[in-house]
Structures are given as structure tokens and as C-alpha cells.
Short mmCIF file of C-alpha atoms and ligand atoms in Angstrom, two decimals:
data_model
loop_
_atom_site.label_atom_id
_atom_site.label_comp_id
_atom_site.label_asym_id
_atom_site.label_seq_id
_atom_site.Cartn_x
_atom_site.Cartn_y
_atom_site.Cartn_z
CA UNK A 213 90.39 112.51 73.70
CA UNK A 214 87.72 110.26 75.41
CA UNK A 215 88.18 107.17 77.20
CA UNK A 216 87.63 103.76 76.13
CA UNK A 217 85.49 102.21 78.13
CA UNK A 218 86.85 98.52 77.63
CA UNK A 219 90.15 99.84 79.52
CA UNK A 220 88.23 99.38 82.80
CA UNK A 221 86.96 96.63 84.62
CA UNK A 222 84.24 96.83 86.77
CA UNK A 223 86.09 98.86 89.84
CA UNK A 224 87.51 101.07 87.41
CA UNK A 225 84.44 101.99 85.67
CA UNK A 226 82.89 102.56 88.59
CA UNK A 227 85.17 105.08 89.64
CA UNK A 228 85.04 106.54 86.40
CA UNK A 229 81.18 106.63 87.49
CA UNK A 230 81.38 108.09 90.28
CA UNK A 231 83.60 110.82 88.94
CA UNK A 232 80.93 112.16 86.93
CA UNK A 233 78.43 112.31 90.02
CA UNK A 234 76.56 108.78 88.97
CA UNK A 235 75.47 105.75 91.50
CA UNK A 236 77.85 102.47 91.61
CA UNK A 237 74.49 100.69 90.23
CA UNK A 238 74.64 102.64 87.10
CA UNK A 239 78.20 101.04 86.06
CA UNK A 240 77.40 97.57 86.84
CA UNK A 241 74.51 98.80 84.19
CA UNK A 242 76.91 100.04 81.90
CA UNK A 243 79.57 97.32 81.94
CA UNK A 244 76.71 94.27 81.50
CA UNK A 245 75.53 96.67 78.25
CA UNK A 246 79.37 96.80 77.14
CA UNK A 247 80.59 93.01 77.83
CA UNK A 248 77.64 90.81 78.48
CA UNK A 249 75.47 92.62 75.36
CA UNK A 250 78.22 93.66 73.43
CA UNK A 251 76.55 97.19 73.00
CA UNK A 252 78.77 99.92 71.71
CA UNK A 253 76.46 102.82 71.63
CA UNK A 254 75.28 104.45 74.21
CA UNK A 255 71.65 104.73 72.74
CA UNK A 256 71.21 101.50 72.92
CA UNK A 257 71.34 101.62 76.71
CA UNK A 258 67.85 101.65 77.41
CA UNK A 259 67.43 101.38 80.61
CA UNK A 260 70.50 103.87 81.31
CA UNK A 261 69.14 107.72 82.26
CA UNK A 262 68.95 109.65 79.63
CA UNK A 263 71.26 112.40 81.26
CA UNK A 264 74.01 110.07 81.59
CA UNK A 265 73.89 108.89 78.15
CA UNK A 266 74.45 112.47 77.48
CA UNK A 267 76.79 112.55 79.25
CA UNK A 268 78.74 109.23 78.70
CA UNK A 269 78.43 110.96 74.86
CA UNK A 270 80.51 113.48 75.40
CA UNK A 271 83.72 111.82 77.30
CA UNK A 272 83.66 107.88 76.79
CA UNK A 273 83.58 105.55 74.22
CA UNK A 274 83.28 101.66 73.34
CA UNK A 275 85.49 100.86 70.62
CA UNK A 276 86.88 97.69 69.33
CA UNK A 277 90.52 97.43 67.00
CA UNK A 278 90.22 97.54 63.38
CA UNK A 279 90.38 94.57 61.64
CA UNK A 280 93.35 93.90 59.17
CA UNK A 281 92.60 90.22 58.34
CA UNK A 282 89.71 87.58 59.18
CA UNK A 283 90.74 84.04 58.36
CA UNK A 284 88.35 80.88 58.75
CA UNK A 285 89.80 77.81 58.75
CA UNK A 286 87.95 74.49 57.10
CA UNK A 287 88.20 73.24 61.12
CA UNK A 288 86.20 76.23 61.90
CA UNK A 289 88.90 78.15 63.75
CA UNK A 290 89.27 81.60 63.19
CA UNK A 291 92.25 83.90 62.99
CA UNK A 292 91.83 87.80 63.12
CA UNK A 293 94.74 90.61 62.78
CA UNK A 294 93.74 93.16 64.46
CA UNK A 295 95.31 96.89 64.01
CA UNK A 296 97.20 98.60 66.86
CA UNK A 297 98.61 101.24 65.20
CA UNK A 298 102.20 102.35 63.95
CA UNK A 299 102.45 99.31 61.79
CA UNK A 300 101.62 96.71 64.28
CA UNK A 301 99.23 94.03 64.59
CA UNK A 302 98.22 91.38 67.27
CA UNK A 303 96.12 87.90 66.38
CA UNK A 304 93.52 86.40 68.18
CA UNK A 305 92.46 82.88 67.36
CA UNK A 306 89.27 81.20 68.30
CA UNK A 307 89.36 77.49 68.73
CA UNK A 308 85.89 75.94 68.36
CA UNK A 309 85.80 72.28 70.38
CA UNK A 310 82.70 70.01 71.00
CA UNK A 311 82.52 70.58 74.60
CA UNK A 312 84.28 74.26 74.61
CA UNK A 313 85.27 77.52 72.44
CA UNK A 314 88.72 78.75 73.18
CA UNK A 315 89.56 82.25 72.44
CA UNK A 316 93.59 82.83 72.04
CA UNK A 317 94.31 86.29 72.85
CA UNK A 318 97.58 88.64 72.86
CA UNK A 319 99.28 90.60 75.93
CA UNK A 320 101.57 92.51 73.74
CA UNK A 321 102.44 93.92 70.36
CA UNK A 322 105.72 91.67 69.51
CA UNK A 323 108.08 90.28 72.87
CA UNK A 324 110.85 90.74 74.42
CA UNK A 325 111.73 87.49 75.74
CA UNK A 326 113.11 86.25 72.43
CA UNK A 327 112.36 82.91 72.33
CA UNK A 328 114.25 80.76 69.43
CA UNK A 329 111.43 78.84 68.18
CA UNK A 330 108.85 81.55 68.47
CA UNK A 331 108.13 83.91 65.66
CA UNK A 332 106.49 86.39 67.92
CA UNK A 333 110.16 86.09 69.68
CA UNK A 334 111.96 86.74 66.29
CA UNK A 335 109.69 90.35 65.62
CA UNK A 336 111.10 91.68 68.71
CA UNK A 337 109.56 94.24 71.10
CA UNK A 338 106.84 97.23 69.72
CA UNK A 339 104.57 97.73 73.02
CA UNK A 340 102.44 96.24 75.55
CA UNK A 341 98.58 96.20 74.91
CA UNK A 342 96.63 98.51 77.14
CA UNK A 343 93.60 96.68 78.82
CA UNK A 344 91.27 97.95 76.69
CA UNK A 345 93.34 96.35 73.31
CA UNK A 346 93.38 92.77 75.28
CA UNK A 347 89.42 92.87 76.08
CA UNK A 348 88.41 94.32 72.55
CA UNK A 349 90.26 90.74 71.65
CA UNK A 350 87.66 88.53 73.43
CA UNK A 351 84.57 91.62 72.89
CA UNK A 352 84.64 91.73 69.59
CA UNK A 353 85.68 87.59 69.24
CA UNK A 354 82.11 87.11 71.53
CA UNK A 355 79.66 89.36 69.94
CA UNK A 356 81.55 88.40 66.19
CA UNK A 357 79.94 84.62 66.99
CA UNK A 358 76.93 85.33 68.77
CA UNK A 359 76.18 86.65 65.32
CA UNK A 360 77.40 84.24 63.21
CA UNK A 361 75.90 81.11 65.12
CA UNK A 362 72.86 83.36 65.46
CA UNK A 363 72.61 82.94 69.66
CA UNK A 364 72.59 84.99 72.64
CA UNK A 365 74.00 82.35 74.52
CA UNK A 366 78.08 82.43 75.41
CA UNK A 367 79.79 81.00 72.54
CA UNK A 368 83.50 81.88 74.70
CA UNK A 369 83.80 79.50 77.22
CA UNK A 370 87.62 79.17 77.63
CA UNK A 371 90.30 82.37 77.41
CA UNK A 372 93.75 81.36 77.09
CA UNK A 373 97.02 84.46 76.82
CA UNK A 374 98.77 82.34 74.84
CA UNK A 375 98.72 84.69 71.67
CA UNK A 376 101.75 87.20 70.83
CA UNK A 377 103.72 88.68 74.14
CA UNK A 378 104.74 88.10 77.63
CA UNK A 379 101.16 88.63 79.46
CA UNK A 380 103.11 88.59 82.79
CA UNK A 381 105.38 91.40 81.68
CA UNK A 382 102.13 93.45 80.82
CA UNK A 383 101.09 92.89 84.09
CA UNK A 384 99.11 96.46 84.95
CA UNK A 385 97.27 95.92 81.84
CA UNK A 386 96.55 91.79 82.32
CA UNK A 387 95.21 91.84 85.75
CA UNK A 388 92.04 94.13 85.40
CA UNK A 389 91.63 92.02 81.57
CA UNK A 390 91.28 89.14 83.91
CA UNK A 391 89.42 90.67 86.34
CA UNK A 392 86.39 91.53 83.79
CA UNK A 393 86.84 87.90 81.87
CA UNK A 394 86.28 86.31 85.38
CA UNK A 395 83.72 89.25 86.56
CA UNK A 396 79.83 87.94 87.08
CA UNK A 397 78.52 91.30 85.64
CA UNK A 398 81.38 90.77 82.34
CA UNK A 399 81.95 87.28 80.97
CA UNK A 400 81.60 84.87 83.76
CA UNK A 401 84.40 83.03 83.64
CA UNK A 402 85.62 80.60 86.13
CA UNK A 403 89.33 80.51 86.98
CA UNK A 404 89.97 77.74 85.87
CA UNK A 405 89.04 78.67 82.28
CA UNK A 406 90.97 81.49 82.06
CA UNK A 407 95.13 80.60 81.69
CA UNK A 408 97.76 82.73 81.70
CA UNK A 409 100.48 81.50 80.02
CA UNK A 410 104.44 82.28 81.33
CA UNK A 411 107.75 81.64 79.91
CA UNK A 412 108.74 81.79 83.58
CA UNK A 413 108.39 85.68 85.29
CA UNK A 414 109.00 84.78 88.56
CA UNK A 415 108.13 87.75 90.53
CA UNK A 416 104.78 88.50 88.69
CA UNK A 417 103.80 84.73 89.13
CA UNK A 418 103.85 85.23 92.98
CA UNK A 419 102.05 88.15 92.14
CA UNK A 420 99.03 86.53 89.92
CA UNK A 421 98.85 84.04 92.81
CA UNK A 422 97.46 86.73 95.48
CA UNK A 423 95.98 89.20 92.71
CA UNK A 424 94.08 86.96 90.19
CA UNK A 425 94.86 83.37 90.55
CA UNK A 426 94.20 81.66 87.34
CA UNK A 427 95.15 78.54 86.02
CA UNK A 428 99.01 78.66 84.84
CA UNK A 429 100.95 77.02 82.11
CA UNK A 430 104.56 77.55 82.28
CA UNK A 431 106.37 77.55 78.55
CA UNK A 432 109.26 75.07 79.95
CA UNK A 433 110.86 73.88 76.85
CA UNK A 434 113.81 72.24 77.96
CA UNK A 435 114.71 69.90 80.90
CA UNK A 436 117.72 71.82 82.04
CA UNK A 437 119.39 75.66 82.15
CA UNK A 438 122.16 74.67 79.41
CA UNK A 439 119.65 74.07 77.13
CA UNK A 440 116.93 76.64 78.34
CA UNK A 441 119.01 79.39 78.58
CA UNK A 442 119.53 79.00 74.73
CA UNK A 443 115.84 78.51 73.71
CA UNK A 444 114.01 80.74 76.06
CA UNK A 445 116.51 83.50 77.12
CA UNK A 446 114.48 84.51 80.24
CA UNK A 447 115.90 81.34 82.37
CA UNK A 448 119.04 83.15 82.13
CA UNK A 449 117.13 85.41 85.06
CA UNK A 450 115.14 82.70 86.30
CA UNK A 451 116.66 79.59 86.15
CA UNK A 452 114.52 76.28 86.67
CA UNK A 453 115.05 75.21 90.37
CA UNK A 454 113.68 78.75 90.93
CA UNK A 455 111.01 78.54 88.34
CA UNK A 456 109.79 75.25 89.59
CA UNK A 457 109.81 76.47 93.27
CA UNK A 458 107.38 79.73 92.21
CA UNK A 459 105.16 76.77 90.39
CA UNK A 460 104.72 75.33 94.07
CA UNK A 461 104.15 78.67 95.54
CA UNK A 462 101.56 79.14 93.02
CA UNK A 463 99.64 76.08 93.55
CA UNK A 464 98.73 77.15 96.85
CA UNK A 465 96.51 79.63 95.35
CA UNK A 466 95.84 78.09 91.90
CA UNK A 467 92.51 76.88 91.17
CA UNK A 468 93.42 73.55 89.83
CA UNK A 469 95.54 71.32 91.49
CA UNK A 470 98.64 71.00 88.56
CA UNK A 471 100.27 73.56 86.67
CA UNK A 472 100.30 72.50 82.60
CA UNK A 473 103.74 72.66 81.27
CA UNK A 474 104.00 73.62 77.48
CA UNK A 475 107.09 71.92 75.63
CA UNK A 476 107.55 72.53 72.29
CA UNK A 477 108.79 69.74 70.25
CA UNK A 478 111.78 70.42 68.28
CA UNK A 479 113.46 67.50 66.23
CA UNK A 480 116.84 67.17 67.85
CA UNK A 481 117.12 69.50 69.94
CA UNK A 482 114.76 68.95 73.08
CA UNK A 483 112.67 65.70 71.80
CA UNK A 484 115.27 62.94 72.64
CA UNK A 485 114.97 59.92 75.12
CA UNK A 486 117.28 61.62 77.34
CA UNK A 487 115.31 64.94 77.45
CA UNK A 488 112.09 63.08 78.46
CA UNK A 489 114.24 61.61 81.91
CA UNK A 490 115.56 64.57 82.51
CA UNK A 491 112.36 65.85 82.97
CA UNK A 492 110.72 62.88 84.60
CA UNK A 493 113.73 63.55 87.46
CA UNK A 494 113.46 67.53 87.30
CA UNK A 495 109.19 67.32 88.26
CA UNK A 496 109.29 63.89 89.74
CA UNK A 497 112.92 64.63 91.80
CA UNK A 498 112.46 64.09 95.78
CA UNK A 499 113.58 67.49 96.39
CA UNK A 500 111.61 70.48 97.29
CA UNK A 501 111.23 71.34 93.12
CA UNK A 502 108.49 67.81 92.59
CA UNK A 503 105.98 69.57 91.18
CA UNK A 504 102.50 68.64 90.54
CA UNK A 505 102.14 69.05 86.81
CA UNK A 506 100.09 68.21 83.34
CA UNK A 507 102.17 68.10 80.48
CA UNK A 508 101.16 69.47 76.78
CA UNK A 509 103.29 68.71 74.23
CA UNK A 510 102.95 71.24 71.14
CA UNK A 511 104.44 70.24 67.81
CA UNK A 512 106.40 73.02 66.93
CA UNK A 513 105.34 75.10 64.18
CA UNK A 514 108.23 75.83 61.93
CA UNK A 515 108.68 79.10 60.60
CA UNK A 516 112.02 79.93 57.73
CA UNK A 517 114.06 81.91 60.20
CA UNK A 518 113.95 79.55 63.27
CA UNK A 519 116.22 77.24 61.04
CA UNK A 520 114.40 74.62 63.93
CA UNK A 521 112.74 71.57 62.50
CA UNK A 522 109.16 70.06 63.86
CA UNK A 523 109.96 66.73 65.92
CA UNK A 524 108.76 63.42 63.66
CA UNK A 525 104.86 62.67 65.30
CA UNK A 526 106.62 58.84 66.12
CA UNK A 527 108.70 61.07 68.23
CA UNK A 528 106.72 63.01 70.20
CA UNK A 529 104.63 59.58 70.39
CA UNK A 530 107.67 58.16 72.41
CA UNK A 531 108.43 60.98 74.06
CA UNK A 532 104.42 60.99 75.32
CA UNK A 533 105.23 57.60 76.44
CA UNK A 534 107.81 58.18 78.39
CA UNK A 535 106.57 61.01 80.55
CA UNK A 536 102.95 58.89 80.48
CA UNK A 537 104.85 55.56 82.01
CA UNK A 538 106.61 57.44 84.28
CA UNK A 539 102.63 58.72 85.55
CA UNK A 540 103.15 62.07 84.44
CA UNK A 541 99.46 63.05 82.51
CA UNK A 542 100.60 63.97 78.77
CA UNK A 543 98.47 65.43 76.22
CA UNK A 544 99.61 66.03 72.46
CA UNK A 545 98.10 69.49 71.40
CA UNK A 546 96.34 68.62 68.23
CA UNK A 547 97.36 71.34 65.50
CA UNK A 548 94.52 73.53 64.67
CA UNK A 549 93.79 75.77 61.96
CA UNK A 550 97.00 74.91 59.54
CA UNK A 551 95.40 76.17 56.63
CA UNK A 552 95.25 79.08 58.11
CA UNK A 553 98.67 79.87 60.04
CA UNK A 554 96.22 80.05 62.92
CA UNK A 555 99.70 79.17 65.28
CA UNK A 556 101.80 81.63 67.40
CA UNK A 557 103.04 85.06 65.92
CA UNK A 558 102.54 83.21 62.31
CA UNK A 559 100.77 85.52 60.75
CA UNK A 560 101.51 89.05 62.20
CA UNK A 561 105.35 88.17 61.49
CA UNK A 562 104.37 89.54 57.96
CA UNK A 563 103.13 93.04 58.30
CA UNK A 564 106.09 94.97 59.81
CA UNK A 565 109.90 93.67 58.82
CA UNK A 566 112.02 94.35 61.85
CA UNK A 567 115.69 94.30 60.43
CA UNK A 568 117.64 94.75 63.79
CA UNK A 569 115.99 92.18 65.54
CA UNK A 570 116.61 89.79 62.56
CA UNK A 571 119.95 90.34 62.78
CA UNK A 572 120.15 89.63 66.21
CA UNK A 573 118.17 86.68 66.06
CA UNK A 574 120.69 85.59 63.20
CA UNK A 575 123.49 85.69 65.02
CA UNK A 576 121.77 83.92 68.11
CA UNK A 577 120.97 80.65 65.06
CA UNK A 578 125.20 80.44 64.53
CA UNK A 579 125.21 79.35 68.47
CA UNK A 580 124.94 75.57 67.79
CA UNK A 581 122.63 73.81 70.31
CA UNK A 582 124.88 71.13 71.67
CA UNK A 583 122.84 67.73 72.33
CA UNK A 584 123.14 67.25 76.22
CA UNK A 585 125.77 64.92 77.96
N1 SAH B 94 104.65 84.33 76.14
C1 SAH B 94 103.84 83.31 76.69
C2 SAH B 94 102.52 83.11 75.99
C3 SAH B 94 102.50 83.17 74.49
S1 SAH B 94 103.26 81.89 73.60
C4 SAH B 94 104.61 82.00 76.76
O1 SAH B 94 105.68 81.91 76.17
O2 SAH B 94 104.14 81.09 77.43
C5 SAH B 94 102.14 80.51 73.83
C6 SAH B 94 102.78 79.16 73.65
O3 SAH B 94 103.14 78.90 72.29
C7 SAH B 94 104.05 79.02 74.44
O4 SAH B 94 104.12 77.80 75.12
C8 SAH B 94 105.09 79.09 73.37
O5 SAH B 94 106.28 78.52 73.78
C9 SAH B 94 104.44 78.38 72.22
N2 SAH B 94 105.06 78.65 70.92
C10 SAH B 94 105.68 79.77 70.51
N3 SAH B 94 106.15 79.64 69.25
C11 SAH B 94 105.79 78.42 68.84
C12 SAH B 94 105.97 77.69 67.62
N4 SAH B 94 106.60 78.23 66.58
N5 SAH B 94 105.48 76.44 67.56
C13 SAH B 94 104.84 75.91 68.61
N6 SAH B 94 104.62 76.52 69.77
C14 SAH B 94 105.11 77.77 69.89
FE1 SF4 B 95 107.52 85.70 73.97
FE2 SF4 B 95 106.15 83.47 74.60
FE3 SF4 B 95 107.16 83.83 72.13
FE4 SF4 B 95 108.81 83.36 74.15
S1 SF4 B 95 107.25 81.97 73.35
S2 SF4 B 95 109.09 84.93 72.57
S3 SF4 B 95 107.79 84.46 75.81
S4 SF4 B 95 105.58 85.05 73.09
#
């Protein structure tokens, strides 16, 4: 078997280099063909020795996933399925804004954290993505529109791992993904457009922070453990005073000066009046947790088996308010792409039935989410 080339970033395709007797130059070469060009065959590498395209011939190769399903939205975004084998797929969504392009990408192949409201949560587990399966995401996403808007010009601007999986429990595989988005010679991007999204992984935060800072959401959810210890299982590990501490650690290193909580709004359950103070005391408390923060409300995107309802939009309006008055900076995540499905784990939900985990996830609904006291 040869190698895929898009499993390395630039260190690691250097080394790969330099293990068949070439110059450090002549990967920097290579990888600017692969990302910045989007070239796929070695031919096309004109200005690569002819000797090493031989050789890169006969052990390497550039290859992207295969597409299942390409779906363009009226808005202009774009969902695509792509294949990764035994019955899987992963999306990728590309979010076209006046001032930016926003590519969504996926860490893993299903998730283990189980979140209730997430349908990515309800397929369960299959695998994590190897590098080379998260960049031929944002490859094949770039050189896709570069053709279709007819430019050689980065339509990309903005990578965010908010599609299917964990990314920071597919760490091995994230960091050098990260390391060629962010990489001069591969797509340029500066840290701060480039956010890895957490339900909460404590130890591999810390471990982004000195590795590959990047900006940081954190999926919180819920103003307290009762009720995030139901919806996103992980706090049962890493409970909030903890997760909130890591958030400080992390801004030490982060290159923006907040960390962007994600709360899903779900009607009843984590969208009332007393929520939003609870939160306005948990990040705005005097204790060593205050944390300097953004908040991005997402209406939730309902889904049969959730049995979880999208909070009313006068809701989430109050609920804005609230967190706005008390000067926390609120944004409302406009819904893209609805036409489509172009939301989290909606689509690849249908390709592969996973009966087990639906059970399990069933009996998790017939635990009643108490309102809090
Ligand atoms: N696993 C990571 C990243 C992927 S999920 C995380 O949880 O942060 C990206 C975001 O979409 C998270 O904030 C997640 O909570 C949210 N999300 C998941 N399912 C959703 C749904 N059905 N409706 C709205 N947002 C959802
Ligand atoms: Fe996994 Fe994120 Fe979905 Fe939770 S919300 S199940 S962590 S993908």
C-alpha cells in the first residue's frame, strides 16, 4: 500500500522526504503543489525532478474521499458526504458569508461522547479520522470552489471542527490537520480562524494550548452539573468548575482574548430565565472560574429521536437579553442551509442504522430532565 500524502503535514512530509534520500526544499515543493495548488498528480509537478516524481510514483499518493452526496443549498452553503469506508460517512459543510467562507469539517466517524441533543451523539462511535481523512475535508472543499467561482484566489478563509466527532479525542490525528491549515507553505491560516470545538476534554485542552493554540469554543450547554451531566455525558468526568478553570488556563495561550461558548437552545429544558442567571453567576462569579467569554447561542436542530424540542426564537431573544444586559457579548447563530440538513450529524445519521446505540440512547430519553430548583 502507498501513503497518502495528505496524512502529513509539512514536518512529516519532510521526513517522509528525507527517507527517500531527497532535500527538505523538495517537500516544501511538494506540499505547496498538494495544498496550496490542489495538484494530485505527480506530473503535474513541474518544477519537481523528474527522478523523484518517479519515485513519489511508486510509494505515495494524493487522494481525496469519495463523494456519497453533494448538496447546495438556495443560501449557497454546501453539504458533502463523504465515504470512509465500512458503511460510514462524515459531512463537511461550507458556509459562504460576505466577509468570510467557513468550511465545517469532521474529527471522527460517529462520537462517543453521546450528547442528547446531538444526532452525531445518537449514531454512536465507528472510528476516528486519520489526518489525511480531516485535510481531504478542507482539500477537496478548496480546490471544489476555486473551480466553481472560477479563481485562484482562497475561497476558505475560516476552518471550524465543529462537524461529526470529538476533535480533541482524535487528538494525534487533529494536531498535524491544524498544523498544515495554519502552515504558510499549506493554507495560511491564522489562529484565530481556525476553532476547535470541545464538549469539555480537559486534559487535551491543556494540551492544544502548548501544541497548537487555536481559538476554542467550549459546547457548554447547561449552567450547572445536574443538568450537564444529563445532556453532555462527558461533565460526568469533567465537571464545570474544572472545565471553566482549563478555559482560563487556555487563554493564556489562546489567540483571542475570550473563549466562545456554544449553548444549544432547547425549549424547556436549558432556555429558561433561571438558566440564563445561572450562567451570568457561573462566568461572571468572583471566584477563580470568571471567565472571559463570547456566547453563541445555536437554535437547536431537532431531529425524531432526541424527543428535544427547538426553544421558541422570542425565547432565545430573552434569553440573548439577559446574558447581553448582564455585558456578556451574545450572538444568535443564524441557521444556515435548512433546506439542506446542512446542521450537525443530520445527514450522515441516515446511511448506517446503529441499533445498539439506539437502544441505549432510548433508554437515556425515559430519564426525565427535571427543571432546576
Ligand atoms: N464535538 C464537538 C464539535 C462538534 S459539534 C462539540 O461538541 O463541541 C459542534 C456544535 O454543534 C456543538 O456545540 C454541538 O453541541 C452542536 N450541536 C450538536 N447537535 C446539535 C443540534 N442537533 N442542534 C444544534 N446544535 C447542535
Ligand atoms: Fe459528540 Fe459534539 Fe455531538 Fe456531543 S455534540 S455527541 S461531543 S459531536
Amino acid at each position: 500500500m502507498t501513503t497518502n500524502l495528505l496524512d502529513f503535514d509539512l514536518n512529516g512530509l519532510t521526513a517522509f522526504c528525507e527517507g527517500l534520500g531527497e532535500k527538505r526544499f523538495r517537500a516544501t515543493q511538494l506540499f505547496r503543489w498538494i495544498h496550496q495548488r490542489g495538484a494530485s498528480d505527480f506530473d503535474q509537478m513541474s518544477d519537481l525532478a523528474k527522478s523523484l516524481r518517479e519515485k513519489l510514483r511508486g510509494v505515495a499518493h494524493v487522494t481525496a474521499l469519495p463523494v456519497v452526496t453533494e448538496h447546495i443549498s438556495s443560501d449557497g452553503t454546501i453539504k458533502w458526504l463523504f465515504d470512509v469506508g465500512d458503511g460510514n460517512a462524515v459531512e463537511t459543510v461550507f458556509i459562504p458569508e460576505d466577509d468570510r467562507g467557513t468550511l465545517c469539517v469532521s474529527s471522527q466517524a460517529g462520537c462517543a461522547v453521546g450528547c442528547r441533543f446531538c444526532s452525531t451523539g445518537h449514531q454512536g462511535f465507528s472510528r476516528n479520522l486519520t489526518t489525511g481523512e480531516i485535510m481531504a475535508q478542507l482539500w477537496y472543499a478548496e480546490h471544489f470552489l476555486r473551480k466553481r467561482f472560477n479563481t485562484d484566489e482562497r475561497v476558505i478563509s475560516n476552518v471550524v471542527m465543529m462537524g461529526m466527532g470529538e476533535p480533541l479525542q482524535n487528538y494525534s490525528a487533529l494536531v498535524p490537520a491544524l498544523r498544515t491549515m495554519l502552515d504558510d507553505h499549506g493554507y495560511g491560516l491564522s489562529r484565530r480562524r481556525v476553532t476547535v470545538s470541545t464538549s469539555g476534554v480537559v486534559p487535551f485542552m491543556d494540551k492544544l494550548a502548548l501544541d497548537c493554540p487555536v481559538a476554542l469554543a467550549v459546547s457548554l450547554h447547561a449552567p450547572n452539573d445536574e443538568l450537564r451531566d444529563n445532556l453532555v455525558p462527558l461533565n460526568r468526568k469533567y465537571p464545570l468548575k474544572e472545565l471553566l478553570q482549563t478555559c482560563n488556563r487556555y487563554l493564556e495561550h489562546a489567540p483571542r482574548d475570550f473563549i466562545t461558548f456554544e449553548y444549544c437552545m432547547l425549549d424547556g429544558v436549558n432556555d429558561q430565565a433561571e438558566h440564563a442567571n445561572q450562567l451570568i453567576e457561573l462566568v461572571r462569579g468572583q471566584g477563580a472560574d470568571n471567565v472571559s467569554c463570547k456566547f453563541n447561542l445555536i437554535p437547536f436542530n431537532p431531529f425524531p429521536a432526541s424527543g428535544l424540542k427547538r426553544s421558541s426564537a422570542a425565547q432565545v431573544t430573552m434569553f440573548a437579553k439577559m446574558l447581553s444586559d448582564a455585558g456578556i457579548v451574545t450572538t444568535v447563530r443564524k441557521t444556515r442551509g435548512d433546506d439542506i440538513d446542512a446542521a450537525c450529524g443530520q445527514l450522515a445519521g441516515d446511511v448506517r442504522d446503529r441499533t445498539k446505540v439506539e437502544q441505549r440512547m432510548a433508554k437515556l430519553r425515559t430519564i426525565e430532565l427535571k427543571p432546576i430548583s
